[in-house]
MMTF fields as JSON, N, C-alpha, C and O atoms, coordinates in Angstrom:
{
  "mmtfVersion": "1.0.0",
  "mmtfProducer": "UNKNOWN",
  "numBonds": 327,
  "numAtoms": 328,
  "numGroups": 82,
  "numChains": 1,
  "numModels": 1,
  "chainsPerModel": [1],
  "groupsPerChain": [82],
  "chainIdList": ["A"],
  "bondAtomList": [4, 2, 8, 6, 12, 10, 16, 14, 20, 18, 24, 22, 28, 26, 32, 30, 36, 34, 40, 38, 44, 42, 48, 46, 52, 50, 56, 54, 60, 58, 64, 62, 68, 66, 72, 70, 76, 74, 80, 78, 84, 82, 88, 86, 92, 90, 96, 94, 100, 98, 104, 102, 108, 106, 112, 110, 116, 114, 120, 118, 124, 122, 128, 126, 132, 130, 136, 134, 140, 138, 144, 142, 148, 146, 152, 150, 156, 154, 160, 158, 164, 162, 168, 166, 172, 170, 176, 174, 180, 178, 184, 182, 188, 186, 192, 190, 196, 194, 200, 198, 204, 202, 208, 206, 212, 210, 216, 214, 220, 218, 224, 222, 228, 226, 232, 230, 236, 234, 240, 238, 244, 242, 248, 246, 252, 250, 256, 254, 260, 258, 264, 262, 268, 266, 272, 270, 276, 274, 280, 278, 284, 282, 288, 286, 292, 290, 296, 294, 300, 298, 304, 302, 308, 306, 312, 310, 316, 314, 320, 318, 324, 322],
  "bondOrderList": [1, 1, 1, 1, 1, 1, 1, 1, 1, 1, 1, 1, 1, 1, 1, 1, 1, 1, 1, 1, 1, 1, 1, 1, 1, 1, 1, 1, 1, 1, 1, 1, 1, 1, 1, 1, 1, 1, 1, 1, 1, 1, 1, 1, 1, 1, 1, 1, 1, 1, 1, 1, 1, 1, 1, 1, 1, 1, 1, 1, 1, 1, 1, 1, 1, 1, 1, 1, 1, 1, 1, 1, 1, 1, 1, 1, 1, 1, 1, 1, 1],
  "groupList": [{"groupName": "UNK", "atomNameList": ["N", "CA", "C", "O"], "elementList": ["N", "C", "C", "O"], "formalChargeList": [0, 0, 0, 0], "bondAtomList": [1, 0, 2, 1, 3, 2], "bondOrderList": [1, 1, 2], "singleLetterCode": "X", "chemCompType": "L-PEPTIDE LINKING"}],
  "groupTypeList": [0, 0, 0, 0, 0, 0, 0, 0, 0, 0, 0, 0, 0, 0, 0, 0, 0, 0, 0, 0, 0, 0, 0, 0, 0, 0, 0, 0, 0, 0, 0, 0, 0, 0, 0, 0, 0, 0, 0, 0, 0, 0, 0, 0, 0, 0, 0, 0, 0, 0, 0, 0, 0, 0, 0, 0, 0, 0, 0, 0, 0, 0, 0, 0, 0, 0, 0, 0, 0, 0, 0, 0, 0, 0, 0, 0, 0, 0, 0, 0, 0, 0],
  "groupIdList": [1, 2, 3, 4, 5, 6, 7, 8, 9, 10, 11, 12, 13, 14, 15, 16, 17, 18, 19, 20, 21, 22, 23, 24, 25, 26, 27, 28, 29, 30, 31, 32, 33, 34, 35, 36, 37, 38, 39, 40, 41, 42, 43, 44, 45, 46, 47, 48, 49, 50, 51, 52, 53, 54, 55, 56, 57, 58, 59, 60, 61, 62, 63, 64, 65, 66, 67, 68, 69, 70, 71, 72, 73, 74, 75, 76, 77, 78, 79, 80, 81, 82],
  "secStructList": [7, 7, 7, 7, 5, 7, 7, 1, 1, 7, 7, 1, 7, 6, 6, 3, 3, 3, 3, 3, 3, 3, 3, 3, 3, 3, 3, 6, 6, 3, 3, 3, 3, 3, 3, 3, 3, 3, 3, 3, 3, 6, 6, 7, 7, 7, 7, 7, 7, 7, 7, 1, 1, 1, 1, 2, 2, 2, 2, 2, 2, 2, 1, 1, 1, 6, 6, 6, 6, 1, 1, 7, 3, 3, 3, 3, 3, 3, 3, 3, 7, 7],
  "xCoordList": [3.856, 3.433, 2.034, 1.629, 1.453, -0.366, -0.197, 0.7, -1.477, -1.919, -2.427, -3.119, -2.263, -3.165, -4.324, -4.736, -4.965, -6.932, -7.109, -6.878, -7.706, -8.091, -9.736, -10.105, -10.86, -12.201, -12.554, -11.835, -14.13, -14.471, -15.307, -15.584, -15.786, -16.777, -16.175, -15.36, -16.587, -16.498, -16.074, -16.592, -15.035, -14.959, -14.148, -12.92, -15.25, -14.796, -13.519, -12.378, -14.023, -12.655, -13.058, -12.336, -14.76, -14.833, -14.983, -15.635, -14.301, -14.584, -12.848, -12.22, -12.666, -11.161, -11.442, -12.116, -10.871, -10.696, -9.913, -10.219, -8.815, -7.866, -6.952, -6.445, -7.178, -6.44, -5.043, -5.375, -3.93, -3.116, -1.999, -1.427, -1.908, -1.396, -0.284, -0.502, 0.963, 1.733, 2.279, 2.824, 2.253, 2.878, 3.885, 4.606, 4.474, 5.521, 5.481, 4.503, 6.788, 6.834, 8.308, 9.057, 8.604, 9.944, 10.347, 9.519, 11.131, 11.893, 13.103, 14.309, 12.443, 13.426, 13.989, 13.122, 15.25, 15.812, 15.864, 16.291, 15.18, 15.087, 13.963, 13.174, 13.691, 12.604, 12.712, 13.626, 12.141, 12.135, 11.157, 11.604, 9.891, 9.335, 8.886, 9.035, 8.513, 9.312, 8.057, 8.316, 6.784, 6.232, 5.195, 4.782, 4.73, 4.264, 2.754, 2.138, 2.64, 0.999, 0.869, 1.77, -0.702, -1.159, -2.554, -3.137, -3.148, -4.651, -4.597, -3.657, -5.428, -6.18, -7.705, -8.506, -7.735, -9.086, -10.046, -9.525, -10.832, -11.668, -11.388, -11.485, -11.023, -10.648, -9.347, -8.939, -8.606, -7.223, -5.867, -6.066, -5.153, -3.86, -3.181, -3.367, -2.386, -0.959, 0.044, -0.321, 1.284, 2.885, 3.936, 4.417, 3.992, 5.414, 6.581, 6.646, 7.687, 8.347, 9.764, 9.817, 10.84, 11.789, 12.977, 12.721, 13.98, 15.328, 15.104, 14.25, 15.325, 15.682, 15.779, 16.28, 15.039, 15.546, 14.62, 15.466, 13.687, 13.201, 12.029, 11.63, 11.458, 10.083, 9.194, 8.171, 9.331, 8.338, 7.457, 6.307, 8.02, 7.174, 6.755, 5.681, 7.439, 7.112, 5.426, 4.357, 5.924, 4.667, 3.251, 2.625, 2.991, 2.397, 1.958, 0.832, 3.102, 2.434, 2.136, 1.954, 2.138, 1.309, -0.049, -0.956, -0.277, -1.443, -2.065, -2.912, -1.771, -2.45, -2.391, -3.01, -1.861, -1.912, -0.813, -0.523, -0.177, 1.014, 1.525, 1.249, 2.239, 3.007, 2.358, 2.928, 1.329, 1.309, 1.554, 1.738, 1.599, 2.46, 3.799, 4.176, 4.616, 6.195, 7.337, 8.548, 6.54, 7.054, 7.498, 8.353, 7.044, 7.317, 6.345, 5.185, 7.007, 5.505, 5.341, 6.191, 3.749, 3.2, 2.607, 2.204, 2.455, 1.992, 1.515, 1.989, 0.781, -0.16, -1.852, -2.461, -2.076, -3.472, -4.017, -3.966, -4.513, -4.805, -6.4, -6.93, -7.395, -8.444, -9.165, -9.37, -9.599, -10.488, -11.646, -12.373, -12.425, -13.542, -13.939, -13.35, -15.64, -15.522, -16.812, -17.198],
  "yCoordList": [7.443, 6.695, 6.167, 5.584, 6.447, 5.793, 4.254, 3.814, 3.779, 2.801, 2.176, 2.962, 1.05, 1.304, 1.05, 0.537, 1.517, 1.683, 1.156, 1.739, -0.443, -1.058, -0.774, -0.731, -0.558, -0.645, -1.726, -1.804, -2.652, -3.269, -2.136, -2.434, -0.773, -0.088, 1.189, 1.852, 1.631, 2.727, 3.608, 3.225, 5.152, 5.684, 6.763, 6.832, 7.795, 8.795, 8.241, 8.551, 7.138, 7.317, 7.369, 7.055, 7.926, 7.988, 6.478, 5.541, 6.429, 5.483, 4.407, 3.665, 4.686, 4.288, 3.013, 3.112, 1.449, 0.707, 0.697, -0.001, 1.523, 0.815, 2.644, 3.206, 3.168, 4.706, 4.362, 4.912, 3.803, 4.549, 5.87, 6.312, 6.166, 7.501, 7.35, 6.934, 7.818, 7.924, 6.622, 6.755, 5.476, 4.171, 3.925, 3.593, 3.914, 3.708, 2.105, 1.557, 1.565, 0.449, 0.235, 0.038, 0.312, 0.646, -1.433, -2.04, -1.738, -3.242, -2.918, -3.062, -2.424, -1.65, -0.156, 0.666, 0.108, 1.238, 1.696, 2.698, 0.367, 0.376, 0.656, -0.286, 1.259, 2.311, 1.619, 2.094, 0.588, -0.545, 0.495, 0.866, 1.048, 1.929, 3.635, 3.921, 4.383, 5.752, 6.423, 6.742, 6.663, 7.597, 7.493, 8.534, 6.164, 5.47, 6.415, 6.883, 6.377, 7.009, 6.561, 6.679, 5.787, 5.47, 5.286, 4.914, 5.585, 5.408, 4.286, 4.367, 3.232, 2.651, 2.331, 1.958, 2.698, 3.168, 1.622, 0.56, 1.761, 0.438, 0.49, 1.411, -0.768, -1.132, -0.848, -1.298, -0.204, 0.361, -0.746, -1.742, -0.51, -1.795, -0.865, 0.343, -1.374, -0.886, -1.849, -2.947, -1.72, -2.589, -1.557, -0.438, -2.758, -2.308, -3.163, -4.39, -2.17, -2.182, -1.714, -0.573, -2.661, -1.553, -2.964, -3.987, -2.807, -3.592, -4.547, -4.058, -5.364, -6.425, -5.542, -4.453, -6.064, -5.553, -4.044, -3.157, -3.592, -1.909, -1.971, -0.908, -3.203, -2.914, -3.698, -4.0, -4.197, -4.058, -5.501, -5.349, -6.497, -7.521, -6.589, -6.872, -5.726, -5.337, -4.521, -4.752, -3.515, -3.223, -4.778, -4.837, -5.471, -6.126, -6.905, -7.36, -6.981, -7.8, -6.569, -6.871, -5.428, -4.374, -4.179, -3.675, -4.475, -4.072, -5.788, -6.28, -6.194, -7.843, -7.697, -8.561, -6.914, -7.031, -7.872, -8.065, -8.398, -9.465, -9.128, -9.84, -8.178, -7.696, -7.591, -7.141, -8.027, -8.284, -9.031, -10.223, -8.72, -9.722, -10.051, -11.22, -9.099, -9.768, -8.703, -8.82, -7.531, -6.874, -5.74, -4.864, -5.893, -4.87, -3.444, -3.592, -1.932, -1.133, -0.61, -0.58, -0.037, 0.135, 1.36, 1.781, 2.17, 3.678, 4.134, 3.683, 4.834, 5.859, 5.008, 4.118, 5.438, 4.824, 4.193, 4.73, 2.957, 2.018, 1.955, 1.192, 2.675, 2.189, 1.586, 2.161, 0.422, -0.543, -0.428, -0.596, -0.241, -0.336, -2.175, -3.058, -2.072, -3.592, -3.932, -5.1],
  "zCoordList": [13.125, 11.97, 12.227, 13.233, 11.251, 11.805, 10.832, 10.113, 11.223, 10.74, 9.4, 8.754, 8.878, 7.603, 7.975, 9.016, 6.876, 7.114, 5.745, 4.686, 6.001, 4.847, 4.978, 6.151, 3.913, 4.218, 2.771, 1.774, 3.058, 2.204, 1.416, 0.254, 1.918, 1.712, 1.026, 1.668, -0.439, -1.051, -0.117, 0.932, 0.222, 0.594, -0.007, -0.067, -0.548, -1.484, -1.956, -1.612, -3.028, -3.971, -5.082, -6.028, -5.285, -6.948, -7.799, -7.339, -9.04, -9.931, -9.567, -10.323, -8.541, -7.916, -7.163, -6.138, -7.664, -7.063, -5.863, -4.897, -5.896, -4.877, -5.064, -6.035, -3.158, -3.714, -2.51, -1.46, -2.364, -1.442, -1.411, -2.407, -0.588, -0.009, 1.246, 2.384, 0.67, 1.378, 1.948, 3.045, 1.475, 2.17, 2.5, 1.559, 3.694, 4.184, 4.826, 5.335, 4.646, 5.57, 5.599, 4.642, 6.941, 8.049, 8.891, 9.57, 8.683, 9.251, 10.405, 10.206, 11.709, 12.474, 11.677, 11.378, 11.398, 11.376, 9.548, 8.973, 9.032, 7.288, 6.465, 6.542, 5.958, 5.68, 4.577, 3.902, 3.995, 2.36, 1.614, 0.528, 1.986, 1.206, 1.679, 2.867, 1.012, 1.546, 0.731, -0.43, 1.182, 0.78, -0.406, -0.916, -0.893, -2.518, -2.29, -1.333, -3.408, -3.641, -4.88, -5.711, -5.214, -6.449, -6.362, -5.344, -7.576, -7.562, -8.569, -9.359, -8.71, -9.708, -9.661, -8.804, -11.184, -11.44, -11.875, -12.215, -11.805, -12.764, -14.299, -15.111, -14.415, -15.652, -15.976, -17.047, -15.295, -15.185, -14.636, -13.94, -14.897, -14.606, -14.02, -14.161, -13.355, -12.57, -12.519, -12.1, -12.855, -12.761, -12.014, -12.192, -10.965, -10.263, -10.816, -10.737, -11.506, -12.37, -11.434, -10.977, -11.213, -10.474, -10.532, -11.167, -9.924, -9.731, -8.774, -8.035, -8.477, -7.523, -6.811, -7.091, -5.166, -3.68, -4.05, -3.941, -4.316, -4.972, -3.884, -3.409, -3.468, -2.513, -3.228, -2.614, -4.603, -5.001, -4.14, -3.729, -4.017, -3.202, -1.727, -1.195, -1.234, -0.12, -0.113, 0.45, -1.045, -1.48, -1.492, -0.433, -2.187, -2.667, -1.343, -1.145, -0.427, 0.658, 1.951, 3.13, 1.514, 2.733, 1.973, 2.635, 0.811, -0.1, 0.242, -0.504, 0.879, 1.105, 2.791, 3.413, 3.374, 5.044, 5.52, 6.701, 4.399, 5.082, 6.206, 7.171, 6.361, 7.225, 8.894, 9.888, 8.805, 10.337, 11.243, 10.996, 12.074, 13.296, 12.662, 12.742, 11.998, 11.769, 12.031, 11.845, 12.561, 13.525, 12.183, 12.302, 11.474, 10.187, 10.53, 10.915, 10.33, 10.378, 9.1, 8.209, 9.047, 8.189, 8.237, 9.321, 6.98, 7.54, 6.424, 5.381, 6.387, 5.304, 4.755, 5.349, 3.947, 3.949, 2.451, 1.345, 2.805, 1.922, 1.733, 2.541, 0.725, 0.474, -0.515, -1.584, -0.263, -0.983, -1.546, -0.567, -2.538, -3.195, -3.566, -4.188, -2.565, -2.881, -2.407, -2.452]
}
């Protein structure tokens, strides 16, 4: 599992605020998210929309770095336009 790679600096993503790929994040033997990919664009919205218990806070706090130091892993790649 690699790392996330947050950058403050454009990196081929085009007119793309915010591109991740493949996000995984594993709590020991529990895999809470499994693979997410989304682009948003400027001027563009995105809603995570799903059931109680779905990831969706999980998501939201690997897209903020939360998850460090709480022994949570994190995997695929997160880039920032900024």
């Amino acid at each position: 599992m690699s790392t996330v790679n947050v950058t403050d600096d454009l990196v081929n993503v085009g007119d793309s605020l915010v591109n991740v790929t493949d996000l995984t994040v594993e709590f020991g033997s529990l895999r809470a998210v499994d693979g997410l990919s989304f682009r948003l664009a400027q001027g563009g919205a995105l809603a995570l929309v799903g059931e109680s218990g779905s990831g969706k806070s999980t998501v939201a706090a690997a897209l903020l770095g939360l998850h460090r130091g709480t022994g949570a892993r994190v995997g695929g790649s997160i880039e920032v336009a900024g």
